[in-house]
mmCIF file of C-alpha atoms in Angstrom:
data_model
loop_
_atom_site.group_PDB
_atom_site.id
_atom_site.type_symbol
_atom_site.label_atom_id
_atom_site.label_comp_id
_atom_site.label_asym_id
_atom_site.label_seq_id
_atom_site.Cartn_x
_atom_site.Cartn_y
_atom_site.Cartn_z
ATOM 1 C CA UNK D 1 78.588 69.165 2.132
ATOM 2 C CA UNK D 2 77.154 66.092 3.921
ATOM 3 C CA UNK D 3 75.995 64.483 0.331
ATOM 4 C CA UNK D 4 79.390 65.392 -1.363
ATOM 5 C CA UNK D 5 80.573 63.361 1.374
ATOM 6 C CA UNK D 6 78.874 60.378 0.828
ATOM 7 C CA UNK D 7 78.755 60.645 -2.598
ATOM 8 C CA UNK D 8 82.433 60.185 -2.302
ATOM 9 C CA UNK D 9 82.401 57.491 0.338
ATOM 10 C CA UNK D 10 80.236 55.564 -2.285
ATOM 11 C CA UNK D 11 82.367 56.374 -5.193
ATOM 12 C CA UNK D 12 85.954 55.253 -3.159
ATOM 13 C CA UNK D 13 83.778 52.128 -1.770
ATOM 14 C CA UNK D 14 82.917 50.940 -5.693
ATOM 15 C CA UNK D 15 85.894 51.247 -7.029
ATOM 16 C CA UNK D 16 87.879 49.349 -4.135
ATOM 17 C CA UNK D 17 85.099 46.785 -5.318
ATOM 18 C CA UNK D 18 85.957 46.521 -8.914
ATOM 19 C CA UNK D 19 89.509 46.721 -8.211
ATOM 20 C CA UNK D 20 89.451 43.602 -5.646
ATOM 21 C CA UNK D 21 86.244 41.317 -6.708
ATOM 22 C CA UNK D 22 87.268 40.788 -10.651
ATOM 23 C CA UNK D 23 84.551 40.566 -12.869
ATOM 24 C CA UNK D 24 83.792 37.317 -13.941
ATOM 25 C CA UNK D 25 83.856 37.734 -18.052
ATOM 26 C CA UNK D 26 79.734 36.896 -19.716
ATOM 27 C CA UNK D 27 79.614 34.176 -21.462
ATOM 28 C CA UNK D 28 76.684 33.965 -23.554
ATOM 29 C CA UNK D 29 77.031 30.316 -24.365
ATOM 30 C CA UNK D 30 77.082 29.429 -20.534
ATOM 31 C CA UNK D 31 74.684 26.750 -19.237
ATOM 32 C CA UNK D 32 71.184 27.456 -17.940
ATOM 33 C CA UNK D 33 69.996 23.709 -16.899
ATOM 34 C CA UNK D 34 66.137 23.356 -16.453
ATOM 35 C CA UNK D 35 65.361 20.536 -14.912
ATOM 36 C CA UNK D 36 62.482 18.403 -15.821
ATOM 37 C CA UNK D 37 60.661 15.743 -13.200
ATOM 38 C CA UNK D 38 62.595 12.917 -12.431
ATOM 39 C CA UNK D 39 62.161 9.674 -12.540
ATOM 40 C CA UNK D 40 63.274 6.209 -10.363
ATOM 41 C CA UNK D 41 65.990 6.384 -12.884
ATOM 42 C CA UNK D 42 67.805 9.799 -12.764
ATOM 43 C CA UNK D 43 66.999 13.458 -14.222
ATOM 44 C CA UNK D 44 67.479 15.042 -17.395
ATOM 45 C CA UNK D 45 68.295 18.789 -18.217
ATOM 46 C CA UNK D 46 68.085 20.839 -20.722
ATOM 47 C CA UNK D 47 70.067 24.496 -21.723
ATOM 48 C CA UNK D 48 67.730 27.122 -21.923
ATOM 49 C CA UNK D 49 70.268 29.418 -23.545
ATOM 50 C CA UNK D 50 71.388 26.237 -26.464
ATOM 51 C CA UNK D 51 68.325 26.244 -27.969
ATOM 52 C CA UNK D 52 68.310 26.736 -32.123
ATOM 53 C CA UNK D 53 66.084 26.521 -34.813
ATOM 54 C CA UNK D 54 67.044 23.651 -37.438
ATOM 55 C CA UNK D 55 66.129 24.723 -41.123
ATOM 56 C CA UNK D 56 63.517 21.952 -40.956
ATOM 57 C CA UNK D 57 61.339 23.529 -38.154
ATOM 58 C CA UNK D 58 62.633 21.257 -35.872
ATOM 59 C CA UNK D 59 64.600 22.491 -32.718
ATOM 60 C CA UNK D 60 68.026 21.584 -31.351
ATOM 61 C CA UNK D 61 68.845 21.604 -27.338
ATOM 62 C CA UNK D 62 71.643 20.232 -25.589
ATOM 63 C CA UNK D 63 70.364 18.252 -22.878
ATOM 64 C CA UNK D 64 71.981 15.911 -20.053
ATOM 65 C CA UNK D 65 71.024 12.786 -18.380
ATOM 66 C CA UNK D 66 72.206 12.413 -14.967
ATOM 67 C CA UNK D 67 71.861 8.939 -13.616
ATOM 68 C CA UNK D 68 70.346 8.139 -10.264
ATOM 69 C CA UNK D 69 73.406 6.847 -8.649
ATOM 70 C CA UNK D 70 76.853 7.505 -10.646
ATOM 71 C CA UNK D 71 80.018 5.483 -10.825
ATOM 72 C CA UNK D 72 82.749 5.145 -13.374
ATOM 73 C CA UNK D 73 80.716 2.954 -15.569
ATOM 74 C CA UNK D 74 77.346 4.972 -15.190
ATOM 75 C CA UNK D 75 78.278 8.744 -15.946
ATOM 76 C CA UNK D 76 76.172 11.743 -17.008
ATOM 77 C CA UNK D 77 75.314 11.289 -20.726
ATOM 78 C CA UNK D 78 75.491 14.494 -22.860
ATOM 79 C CA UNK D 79 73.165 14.921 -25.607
ATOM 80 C CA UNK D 80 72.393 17.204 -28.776
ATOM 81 C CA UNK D 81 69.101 16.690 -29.521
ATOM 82 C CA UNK D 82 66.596 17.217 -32.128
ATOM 83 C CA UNK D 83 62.664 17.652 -31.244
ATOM 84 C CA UNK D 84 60.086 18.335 -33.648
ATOM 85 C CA UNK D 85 57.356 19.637 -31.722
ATOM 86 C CA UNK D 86 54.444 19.234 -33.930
ATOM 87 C CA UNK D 87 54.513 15.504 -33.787
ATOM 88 C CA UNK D 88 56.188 14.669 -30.692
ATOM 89 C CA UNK D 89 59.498 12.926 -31.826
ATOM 90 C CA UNK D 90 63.220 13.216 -30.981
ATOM 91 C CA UNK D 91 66.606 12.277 -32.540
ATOM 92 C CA UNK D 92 69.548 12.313 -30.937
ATOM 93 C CA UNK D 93 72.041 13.808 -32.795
ATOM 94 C CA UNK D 94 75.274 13.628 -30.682
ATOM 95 C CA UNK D 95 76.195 11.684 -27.537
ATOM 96 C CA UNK D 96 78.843 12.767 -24.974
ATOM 97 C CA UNK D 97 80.807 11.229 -21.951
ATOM 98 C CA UNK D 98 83.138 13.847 -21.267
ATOM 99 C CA UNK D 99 81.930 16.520 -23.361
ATOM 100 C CA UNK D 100 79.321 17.478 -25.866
ATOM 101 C CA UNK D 101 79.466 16.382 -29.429
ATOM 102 C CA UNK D 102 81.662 13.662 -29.059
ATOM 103 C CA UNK D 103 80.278 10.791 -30.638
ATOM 104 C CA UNK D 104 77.706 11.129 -33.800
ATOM 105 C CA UNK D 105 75.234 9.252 -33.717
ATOM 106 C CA UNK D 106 74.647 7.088 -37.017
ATOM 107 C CA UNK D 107 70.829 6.324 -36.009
ATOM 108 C CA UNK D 108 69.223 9.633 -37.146
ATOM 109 C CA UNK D 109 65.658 8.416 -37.287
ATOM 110 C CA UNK D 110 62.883 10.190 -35.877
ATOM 111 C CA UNK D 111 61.770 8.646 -32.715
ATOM 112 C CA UNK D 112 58.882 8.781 -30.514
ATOM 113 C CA UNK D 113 59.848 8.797 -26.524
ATOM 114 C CA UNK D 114 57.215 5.554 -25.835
ATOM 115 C CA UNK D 115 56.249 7.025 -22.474
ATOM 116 C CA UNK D 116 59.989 7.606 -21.392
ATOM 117 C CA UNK D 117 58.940 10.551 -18.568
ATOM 118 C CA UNK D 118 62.442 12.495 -18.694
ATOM 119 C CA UNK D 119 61.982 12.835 -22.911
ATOM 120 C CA UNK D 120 58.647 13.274 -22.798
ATOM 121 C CA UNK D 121 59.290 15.978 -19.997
ATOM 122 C CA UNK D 122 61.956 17.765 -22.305
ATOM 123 C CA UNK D 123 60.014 17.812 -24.976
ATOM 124 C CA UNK D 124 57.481 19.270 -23.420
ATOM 125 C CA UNK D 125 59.490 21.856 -22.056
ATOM 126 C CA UNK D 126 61.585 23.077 -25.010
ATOM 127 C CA UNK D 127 58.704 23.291 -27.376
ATOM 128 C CA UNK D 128 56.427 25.524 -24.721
ATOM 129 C CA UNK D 129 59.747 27.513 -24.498
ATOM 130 C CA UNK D 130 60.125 28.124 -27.891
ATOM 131 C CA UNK D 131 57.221 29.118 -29.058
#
């Protein structure tokens, strides 16, 4: 008798639960930012869970700058961003204010980060994750 009893207590206890905390719908495409070291001029981030495969071997990650000190002329700076892993190298595909993928970026050469800490640290990062 005792466990029906709090077997029901439990029961009546979950469901007032899900009936008054909703459920917050999964998003698969939601963030996860990993940070990599910063440096005296901000921090950049990458999402762990926008990371693809380009049919080049190369891999694609969104990734955000976020300036050291922010005002309306220095914002976060969105990026899509290309890495090829085996030699080191980015592109940056798309640039964003407000939003991802809101300005294309005509310059779609290959570059090498030239001891630039926060690419060098993303790089890093994304191509240990991905393999």
């Amino acid at each position: 008798m005792k466990i029906n009893s709090i077997k029901n207590i439990c029961l009546n206890f979950l469901t007032l639960l899900i009936i008054f905390i909703p459920l917050k719908p999964m998003d698969a495409i939601s963030p996860e930012w990993v940070g990599v070291p910063k440096s005296k001029y901000g921090e950049q981030l990458w999402d762990k869970n926008n990371i693809q495969k380009n049919s080049d071997g190369s891999i694609r990650v969104l990734s955000k700058f976020i300036p050291k000190s922010t005002s309306k002329i220095t914002k976060d700076i969105l990026y899509t961003m290309d890495i090829k892993c085996s030699e080191g190298t980015f592109r940056d595909v798309v640039v964003g204010a407000n939003k991802f993928n809101e300005f294309q970026n005509k310059d779609l050469k290959w570059k090498h980060p030239n001891g630039d800490k926060l690419i060098l640290g993303v790089i890093d990062q994304v191509c240990a994750f991905s393999h």
